[in-house]
Tab-separated table of C-alpha atoms in Angstrom:
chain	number	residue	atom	x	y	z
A	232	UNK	CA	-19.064	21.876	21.804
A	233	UNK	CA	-16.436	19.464	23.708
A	234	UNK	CA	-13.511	17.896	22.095
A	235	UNK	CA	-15.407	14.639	22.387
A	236	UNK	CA	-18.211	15.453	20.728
A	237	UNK	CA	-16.764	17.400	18.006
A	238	UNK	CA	-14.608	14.561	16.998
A	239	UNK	CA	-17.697	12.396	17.272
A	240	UNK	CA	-19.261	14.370	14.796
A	241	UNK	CA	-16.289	14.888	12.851
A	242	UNK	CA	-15.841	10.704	12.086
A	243	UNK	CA	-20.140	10.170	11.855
A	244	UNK	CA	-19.472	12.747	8.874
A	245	UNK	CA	-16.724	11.013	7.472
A	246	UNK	CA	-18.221	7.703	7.526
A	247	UNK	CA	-21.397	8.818	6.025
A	248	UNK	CA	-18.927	10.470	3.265
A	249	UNK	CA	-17.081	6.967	2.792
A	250	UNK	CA	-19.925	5.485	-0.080
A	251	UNK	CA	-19.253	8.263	-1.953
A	252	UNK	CA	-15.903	8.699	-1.909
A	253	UNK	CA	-16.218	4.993	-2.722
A	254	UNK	CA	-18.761	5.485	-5.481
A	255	UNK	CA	-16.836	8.018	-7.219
A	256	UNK	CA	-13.686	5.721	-7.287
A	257	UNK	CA	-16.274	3.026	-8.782
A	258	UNK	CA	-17.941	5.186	-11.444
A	259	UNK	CA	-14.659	6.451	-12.532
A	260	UNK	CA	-13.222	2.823	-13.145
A	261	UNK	CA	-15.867	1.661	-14.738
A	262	UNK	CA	-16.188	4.558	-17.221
A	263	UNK	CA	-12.144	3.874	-17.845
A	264	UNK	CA	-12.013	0.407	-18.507
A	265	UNK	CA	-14.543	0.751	-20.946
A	266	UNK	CA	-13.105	3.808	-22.892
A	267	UNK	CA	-9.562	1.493	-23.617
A	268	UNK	CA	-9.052	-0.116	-26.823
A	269	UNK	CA	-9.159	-3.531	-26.779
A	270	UNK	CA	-12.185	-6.289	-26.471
A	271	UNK	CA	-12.777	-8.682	-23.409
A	272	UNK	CA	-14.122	-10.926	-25.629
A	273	UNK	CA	-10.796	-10.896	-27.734
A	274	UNK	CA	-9.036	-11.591	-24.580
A	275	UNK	CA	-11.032	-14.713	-23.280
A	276	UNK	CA	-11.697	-16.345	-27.111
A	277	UNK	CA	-8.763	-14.595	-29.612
A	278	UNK	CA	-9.038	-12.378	-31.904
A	279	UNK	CA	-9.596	-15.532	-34.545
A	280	UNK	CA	-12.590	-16.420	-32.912
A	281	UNK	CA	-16.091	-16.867	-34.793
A	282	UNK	CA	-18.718	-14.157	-34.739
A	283	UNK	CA	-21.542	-16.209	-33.497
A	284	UNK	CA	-19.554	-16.994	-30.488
A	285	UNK	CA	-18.382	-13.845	-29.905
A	286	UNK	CA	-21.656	-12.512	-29.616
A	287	UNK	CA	-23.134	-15.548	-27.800
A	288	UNK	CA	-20.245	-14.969	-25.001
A	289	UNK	CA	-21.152	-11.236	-24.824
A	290	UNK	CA	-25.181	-11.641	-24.433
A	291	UNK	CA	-24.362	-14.365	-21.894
A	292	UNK	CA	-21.944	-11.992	-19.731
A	293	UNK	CA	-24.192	-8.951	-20.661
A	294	UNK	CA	-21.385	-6.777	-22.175
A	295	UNK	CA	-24.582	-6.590	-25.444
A	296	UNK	CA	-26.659	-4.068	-23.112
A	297	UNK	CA	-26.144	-0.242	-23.119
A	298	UNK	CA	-23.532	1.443	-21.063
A	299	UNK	CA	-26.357	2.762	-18.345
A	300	UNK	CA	-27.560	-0.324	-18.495
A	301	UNK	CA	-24.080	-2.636	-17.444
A	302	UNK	CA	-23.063	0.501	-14.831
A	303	UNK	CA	-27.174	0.146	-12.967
A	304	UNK	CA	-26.945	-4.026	-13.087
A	305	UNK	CA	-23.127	-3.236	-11.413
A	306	UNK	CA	-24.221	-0.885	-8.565
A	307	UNK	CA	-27.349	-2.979	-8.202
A	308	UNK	CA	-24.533	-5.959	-7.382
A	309	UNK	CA	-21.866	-4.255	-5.109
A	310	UNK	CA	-24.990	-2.888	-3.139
A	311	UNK	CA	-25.294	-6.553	-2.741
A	312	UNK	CA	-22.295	-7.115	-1.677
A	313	UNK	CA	-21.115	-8.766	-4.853
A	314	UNK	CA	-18.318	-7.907	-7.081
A	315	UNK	CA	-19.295	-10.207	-9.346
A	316	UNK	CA	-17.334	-13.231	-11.455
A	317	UNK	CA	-13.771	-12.960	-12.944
A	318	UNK	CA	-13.810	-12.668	-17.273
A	319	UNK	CA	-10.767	-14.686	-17.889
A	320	UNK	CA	-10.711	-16.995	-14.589
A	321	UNK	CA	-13.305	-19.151	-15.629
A	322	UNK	CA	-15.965	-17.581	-14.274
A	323	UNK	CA	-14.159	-17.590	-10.678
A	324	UNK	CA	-15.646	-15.042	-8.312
A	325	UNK	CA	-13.637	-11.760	-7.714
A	326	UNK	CA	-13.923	-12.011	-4.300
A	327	UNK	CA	-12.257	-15.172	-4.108
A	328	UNK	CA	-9.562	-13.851	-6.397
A	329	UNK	CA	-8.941	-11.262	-3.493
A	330	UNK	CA	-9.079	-13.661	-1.197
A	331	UNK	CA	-6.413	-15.993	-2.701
A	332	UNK	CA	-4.004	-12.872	-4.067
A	333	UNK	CA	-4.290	-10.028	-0.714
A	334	UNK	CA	-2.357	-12.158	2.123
A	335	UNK	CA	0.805	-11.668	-0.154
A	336	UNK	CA	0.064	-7.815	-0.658
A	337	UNK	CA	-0.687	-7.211	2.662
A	338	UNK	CA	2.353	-9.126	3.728
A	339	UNK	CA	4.202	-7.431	1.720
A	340	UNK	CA	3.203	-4.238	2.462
A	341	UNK	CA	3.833	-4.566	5.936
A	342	UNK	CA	7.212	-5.748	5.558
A	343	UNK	CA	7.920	-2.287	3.231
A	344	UNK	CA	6.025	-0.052	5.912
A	345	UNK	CA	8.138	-1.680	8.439
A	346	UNK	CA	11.639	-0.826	6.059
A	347	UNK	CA	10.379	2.467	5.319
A	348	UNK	CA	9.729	3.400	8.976
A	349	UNK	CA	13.156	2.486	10.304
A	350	UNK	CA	14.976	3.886	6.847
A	351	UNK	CA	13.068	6.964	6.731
A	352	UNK	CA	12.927	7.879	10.980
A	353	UNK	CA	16.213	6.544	11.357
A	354	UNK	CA	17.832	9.339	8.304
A	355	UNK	CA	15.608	11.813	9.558
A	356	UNK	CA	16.678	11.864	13.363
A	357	UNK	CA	20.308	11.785	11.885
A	358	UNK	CA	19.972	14.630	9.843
A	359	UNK	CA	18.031	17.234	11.579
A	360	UNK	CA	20.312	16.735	15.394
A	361	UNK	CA	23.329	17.383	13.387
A	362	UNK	CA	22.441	20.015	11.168
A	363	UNK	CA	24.846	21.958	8.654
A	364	UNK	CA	26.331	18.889	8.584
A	365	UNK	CA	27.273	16.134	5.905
A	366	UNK	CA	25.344	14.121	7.788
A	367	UNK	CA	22.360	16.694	7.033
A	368	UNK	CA	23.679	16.855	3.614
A	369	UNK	CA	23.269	13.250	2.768
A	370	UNK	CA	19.951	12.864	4.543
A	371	UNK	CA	18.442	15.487	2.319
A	372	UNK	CA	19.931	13.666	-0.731
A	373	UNK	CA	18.297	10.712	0.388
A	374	UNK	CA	14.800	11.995	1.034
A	375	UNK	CA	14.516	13.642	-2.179
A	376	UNK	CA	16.494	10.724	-4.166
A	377	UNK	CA	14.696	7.916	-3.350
A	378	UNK	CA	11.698	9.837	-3.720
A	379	UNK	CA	12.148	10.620	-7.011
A	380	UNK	CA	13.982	7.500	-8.407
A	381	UNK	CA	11.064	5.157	-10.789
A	382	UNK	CA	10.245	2.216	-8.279
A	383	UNK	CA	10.088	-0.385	-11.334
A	384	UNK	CA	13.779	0.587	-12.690
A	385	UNK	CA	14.876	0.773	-8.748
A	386	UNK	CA	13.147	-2.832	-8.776
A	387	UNK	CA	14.802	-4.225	-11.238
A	388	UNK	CA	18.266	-3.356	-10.540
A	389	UNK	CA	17.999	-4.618	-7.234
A	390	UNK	CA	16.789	-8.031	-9.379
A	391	UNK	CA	19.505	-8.152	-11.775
A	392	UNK	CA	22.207	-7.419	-9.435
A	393	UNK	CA	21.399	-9.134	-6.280
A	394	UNK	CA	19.296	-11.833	-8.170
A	395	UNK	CA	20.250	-12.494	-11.151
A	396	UNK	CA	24.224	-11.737	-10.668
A	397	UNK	CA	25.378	-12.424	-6.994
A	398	UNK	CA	22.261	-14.800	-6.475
A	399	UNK	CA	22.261	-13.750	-3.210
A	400	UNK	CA	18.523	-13.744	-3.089
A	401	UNK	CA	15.223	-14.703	-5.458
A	402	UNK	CA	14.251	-13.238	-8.198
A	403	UNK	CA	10.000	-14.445	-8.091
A	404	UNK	CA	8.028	-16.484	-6.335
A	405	UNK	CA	6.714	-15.513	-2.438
A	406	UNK	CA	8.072	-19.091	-0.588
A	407	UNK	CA	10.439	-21.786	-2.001
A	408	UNK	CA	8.343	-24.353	-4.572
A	409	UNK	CA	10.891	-27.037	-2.630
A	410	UNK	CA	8.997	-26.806	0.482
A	411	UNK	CA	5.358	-26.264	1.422
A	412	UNK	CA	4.054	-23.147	2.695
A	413	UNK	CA	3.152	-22.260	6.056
A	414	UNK	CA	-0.954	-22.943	6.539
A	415	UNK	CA	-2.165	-21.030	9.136
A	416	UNK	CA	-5.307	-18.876	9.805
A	417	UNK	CA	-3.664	-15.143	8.620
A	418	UNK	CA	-2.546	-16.788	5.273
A	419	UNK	CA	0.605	-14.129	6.041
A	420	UNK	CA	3.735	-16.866	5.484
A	421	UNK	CA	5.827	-15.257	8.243
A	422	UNK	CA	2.862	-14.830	11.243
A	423	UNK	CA	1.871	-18.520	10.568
A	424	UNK	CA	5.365	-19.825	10.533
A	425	UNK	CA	5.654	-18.211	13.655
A	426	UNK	CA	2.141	-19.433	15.392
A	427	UNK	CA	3.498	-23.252	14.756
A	428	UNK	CA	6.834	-22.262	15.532
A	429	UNK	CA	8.491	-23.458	12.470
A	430	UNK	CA	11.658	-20.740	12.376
A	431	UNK	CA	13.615	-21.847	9.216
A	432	UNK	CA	9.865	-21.416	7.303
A	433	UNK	CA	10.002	-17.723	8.580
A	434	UNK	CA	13.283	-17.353	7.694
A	435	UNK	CA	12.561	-18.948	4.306
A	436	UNK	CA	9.636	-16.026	3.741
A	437	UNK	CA	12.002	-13.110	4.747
A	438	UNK	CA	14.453	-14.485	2.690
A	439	UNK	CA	11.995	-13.552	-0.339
A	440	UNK	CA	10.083	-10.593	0.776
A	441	UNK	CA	13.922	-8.924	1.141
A	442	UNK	CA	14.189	-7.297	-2.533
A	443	UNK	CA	10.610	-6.645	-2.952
A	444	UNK	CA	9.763	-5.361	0.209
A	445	UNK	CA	13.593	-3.182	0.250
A	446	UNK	CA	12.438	-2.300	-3.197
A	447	UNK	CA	8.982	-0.425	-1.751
A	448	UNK	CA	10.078	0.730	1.328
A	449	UNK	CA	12.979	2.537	0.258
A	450	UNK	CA	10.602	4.351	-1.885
A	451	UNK	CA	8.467	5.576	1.579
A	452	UNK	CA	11.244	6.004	3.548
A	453	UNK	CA	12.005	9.442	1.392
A	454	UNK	CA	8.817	9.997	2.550
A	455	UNK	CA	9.036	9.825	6.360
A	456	UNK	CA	12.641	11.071	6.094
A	457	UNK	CA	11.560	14.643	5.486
A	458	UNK	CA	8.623	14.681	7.485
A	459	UNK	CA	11.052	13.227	10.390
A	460	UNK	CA	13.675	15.812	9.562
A	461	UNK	CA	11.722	19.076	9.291
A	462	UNK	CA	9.883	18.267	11.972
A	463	UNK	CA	12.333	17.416	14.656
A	464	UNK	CA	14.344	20.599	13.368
A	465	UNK	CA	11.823	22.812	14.582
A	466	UNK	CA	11.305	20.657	17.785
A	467	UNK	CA	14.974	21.262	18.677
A	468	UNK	CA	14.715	24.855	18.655
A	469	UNK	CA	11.264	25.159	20.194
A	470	UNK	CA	11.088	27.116	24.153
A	471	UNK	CA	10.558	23.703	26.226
A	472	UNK	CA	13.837	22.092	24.568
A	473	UNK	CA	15.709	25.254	25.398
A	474	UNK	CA	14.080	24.799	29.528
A	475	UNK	CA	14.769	21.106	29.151
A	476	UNK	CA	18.860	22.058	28.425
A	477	UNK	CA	18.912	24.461	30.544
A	478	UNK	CA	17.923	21.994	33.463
A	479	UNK	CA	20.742	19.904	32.840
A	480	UNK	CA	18.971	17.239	30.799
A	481	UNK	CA	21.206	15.247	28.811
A	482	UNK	CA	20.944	15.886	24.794
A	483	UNK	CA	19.866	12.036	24.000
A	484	UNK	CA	16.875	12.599	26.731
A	485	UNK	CA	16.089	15.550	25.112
A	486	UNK	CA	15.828	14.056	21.362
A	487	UNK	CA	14.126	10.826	22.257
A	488	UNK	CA	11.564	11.774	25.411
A	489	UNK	CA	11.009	15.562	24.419
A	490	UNK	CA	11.110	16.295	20.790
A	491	UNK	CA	10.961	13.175	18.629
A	492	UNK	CA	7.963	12.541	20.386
A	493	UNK	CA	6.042	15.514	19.033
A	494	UNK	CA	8.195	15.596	15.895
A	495	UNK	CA	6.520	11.721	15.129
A	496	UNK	CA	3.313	12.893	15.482
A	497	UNK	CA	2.757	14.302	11.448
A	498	UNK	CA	4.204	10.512	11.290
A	499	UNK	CA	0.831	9.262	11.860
A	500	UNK	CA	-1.012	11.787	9.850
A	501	UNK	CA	0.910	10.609	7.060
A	502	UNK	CA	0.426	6.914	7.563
A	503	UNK	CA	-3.097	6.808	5.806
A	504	UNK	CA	-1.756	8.831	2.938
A	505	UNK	CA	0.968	5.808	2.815
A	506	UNK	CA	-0.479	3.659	2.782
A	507	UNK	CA	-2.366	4.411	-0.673
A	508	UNK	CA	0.669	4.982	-2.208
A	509	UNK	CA	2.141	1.424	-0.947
A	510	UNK	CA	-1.034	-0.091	-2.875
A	511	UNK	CA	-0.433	1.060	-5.654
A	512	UNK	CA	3.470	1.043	-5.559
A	513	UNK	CA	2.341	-2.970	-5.348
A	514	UNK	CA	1.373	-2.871	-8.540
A	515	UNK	CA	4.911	-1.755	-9.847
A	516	UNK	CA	6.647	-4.485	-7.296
A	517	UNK	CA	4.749	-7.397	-7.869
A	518	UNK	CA	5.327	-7.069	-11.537
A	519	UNK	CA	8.921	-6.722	-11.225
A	520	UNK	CA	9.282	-9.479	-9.130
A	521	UNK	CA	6.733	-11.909	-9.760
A	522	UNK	CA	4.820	-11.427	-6.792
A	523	UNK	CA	1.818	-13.605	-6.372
A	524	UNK	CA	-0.465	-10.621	-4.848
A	525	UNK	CA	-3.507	-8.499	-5.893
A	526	UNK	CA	-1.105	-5.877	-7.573
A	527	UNK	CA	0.296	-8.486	-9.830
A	528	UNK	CA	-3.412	-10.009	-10.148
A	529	UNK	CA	-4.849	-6.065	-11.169
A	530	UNK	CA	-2.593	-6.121	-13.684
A	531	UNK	CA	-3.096	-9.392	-15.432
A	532	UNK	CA	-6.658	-8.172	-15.264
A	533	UNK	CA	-5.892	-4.708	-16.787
A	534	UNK	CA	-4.261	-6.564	-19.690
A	535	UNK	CA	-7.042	-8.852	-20.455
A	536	UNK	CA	-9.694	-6.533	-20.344
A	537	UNK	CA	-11.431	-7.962	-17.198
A	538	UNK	CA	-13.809	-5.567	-16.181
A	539	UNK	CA	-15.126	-7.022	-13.364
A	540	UNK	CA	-12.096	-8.214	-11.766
A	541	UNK	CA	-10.514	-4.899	-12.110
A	542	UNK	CA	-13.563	-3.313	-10.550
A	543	UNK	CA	-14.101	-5.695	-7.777
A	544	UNK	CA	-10.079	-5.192	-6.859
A	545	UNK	CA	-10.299	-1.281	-7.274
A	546	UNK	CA	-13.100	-1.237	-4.986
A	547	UNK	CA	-11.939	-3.308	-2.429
A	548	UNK	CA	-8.923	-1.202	-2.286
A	549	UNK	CA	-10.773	2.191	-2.446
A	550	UNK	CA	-12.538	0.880	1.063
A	551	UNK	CA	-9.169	-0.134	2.717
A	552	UNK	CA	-8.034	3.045	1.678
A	553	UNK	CA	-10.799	5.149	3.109
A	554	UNK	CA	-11.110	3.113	6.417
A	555	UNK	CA	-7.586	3.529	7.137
A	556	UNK	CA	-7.914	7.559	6.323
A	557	UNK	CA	-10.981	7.274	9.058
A	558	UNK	CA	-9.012	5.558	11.322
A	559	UNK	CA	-5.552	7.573	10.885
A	560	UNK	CA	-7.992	10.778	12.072
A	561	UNK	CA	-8.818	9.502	14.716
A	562	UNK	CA	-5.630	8.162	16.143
A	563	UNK	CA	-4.027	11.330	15.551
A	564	UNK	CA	-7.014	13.439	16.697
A	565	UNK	CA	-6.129	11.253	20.378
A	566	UNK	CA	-2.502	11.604	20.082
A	567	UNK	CA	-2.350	15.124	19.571
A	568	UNK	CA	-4.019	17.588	21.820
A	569	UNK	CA	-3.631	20.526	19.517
A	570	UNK	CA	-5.911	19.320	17.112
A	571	UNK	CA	-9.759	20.287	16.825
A	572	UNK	CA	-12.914	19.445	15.005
């Protein structure tokens, strides 16, 4: 079989194994939510609440049938393409919940991808052309210590010090409430600033994606600092560096155009594995800083017991997250010649 058509057959499989990797994400939320203490019902009345309201609210949103039941009426709606209506929004439909809340995640975590890339490839190409070094050292400390350091307690830190005590930047909100927001078609404050032109609204948007987005990218960067560093290591040393030195090639043409090239290449296969980790690292970020995206949206949802809006954001995420994996493959199946299906 050619290369072509092994890879073709490689992504028809994965796509027709996308539903139920979705499915199982599904299922498993669903089963969740409805094991945790606590009462929807409660959330959206009060606890103080009388009975025969209580259990007119719960035949009228159908949380009175049997488990089987609820779980075949929900599959029988996202095969419909409907993730159904919000508990404690009034009825609002999820998907317009993700509609309003995902230009600020997404936003957001482009702005940390973009951190954690230049953090992460920047230590990494430091560390592994000078190594035994302090500058090795250090890089290795920062890999494995931003890494490891909680994300909420890096979060708030960053709040209380640069916020809260120098003031040098905002401690909520995603544009100032003094002027009005950018309105463009992306709904992304910093491309539609940009499409009218309007430079001091861009600036105004970086100005308070800084801690949040610093605050989730140096979390990644740990990430893409090792995989940089190892990597490039082993480049160095391989037989076609050694021929490119010993034609006289200078040392920077050797790192950049010989091996950081192949050395970026596991950069790629990690992407997709990023970039469920920067989804949910939302959560944490939005929370600490008052971030008006679907992270900080799940979680009002997980504390109120809304099922459906919890479900409807889990599986919208579970398909960005697949789709990217999908498309990740692929990319890297192109880049890198080595690799075979």
């Amino acid at each position: 079989m050619s290369r072509s058509s092994a890879l073709r057959s490689y992504v028809v499989a994965r796509l027709l194994l996308a539903p139920l990797m979705i499915w199982t994400v599904t299922t498993a939320v669903f089963l969740l939510m409805r094991a945790t203490p606590g009462d929807p019902i409660d959330a959206i009345l009060g606890p103080k609440a009388p009975a025969a309201q209580k259990l007119a609210i719960r035949s009228q949103l159908g949380l009175d049938l049997p488990l089987w039941q609820q779980y075949t009426n929900y599959l029988k709606d996202l095969l419909n393409f409907d993730l159904g209506t919000s508990l404690s929004s009034r009825g609002e439909p999820v998907w317009n919940i993700i509609q309003q809340h995902f230009p600020a995640t997404l936003e957001l975590a482009l702005c940390s991808l973009t951190v954690a890339l230049i953090l992460g490839v920047t230590v990494g190409i430091l560390s592994a052309s000078r190594p035994d070094t302090s500058y090795d050292f250090w890089g290795r400390m920062f890999g494995i210590g931003t890494y490891a350091l909680p994300m909420f307690w890096v979060g708030m830190l960053f709040k209380l010090f640069f916020a809260v005590q120098l003031g040098w930047f905002p401690d909520s909100t995603r544009f100032s409430t003094r002027l009005g927001a950018p309105q463009g078609p992306t709904s992304l404050y910093t491309i539609d600033s940009l499409l009218i032109g309007d430079f001091h609204s861009f600036g105004v948007a970086i100005y308070h994606l800084a801690l949040p987005s610093l605050t989730l990218g140096l979390f990644l960067s740990g990430i893409f600092e090792r995989i940089v560093r190892v990597n490039l290591k082993q480049s160095l040393t391989a037989d076609y560096v050694e021929a490119a030195r010993a034609r006289g090639i200078p040392e920077w043409r050797i790192l950049v155009f010989h091996a950081l090239r192949n050395a970026l290449i596991p950069v790629i296969t990690v992407l997709g594995l990023t970039i469920s980790a920067m989804l949910g690292g939302s959560v944490l970020t939005e929370v600490t800083f008052s971030w008006p995206g679907l992270g900080n949206r799940l979680y009002d949802a997980i504390s109120l017991r809304d099922y459906p809006t919890v479900q409807g954001i889990i599986v919208f995420v579970s398909v960005i997250t697949v789709m990217s994996s999908i498309v990740i493959d692929i990319v890297n199946a192109y880049v890198d010649p080595r690799i075979r299906y």
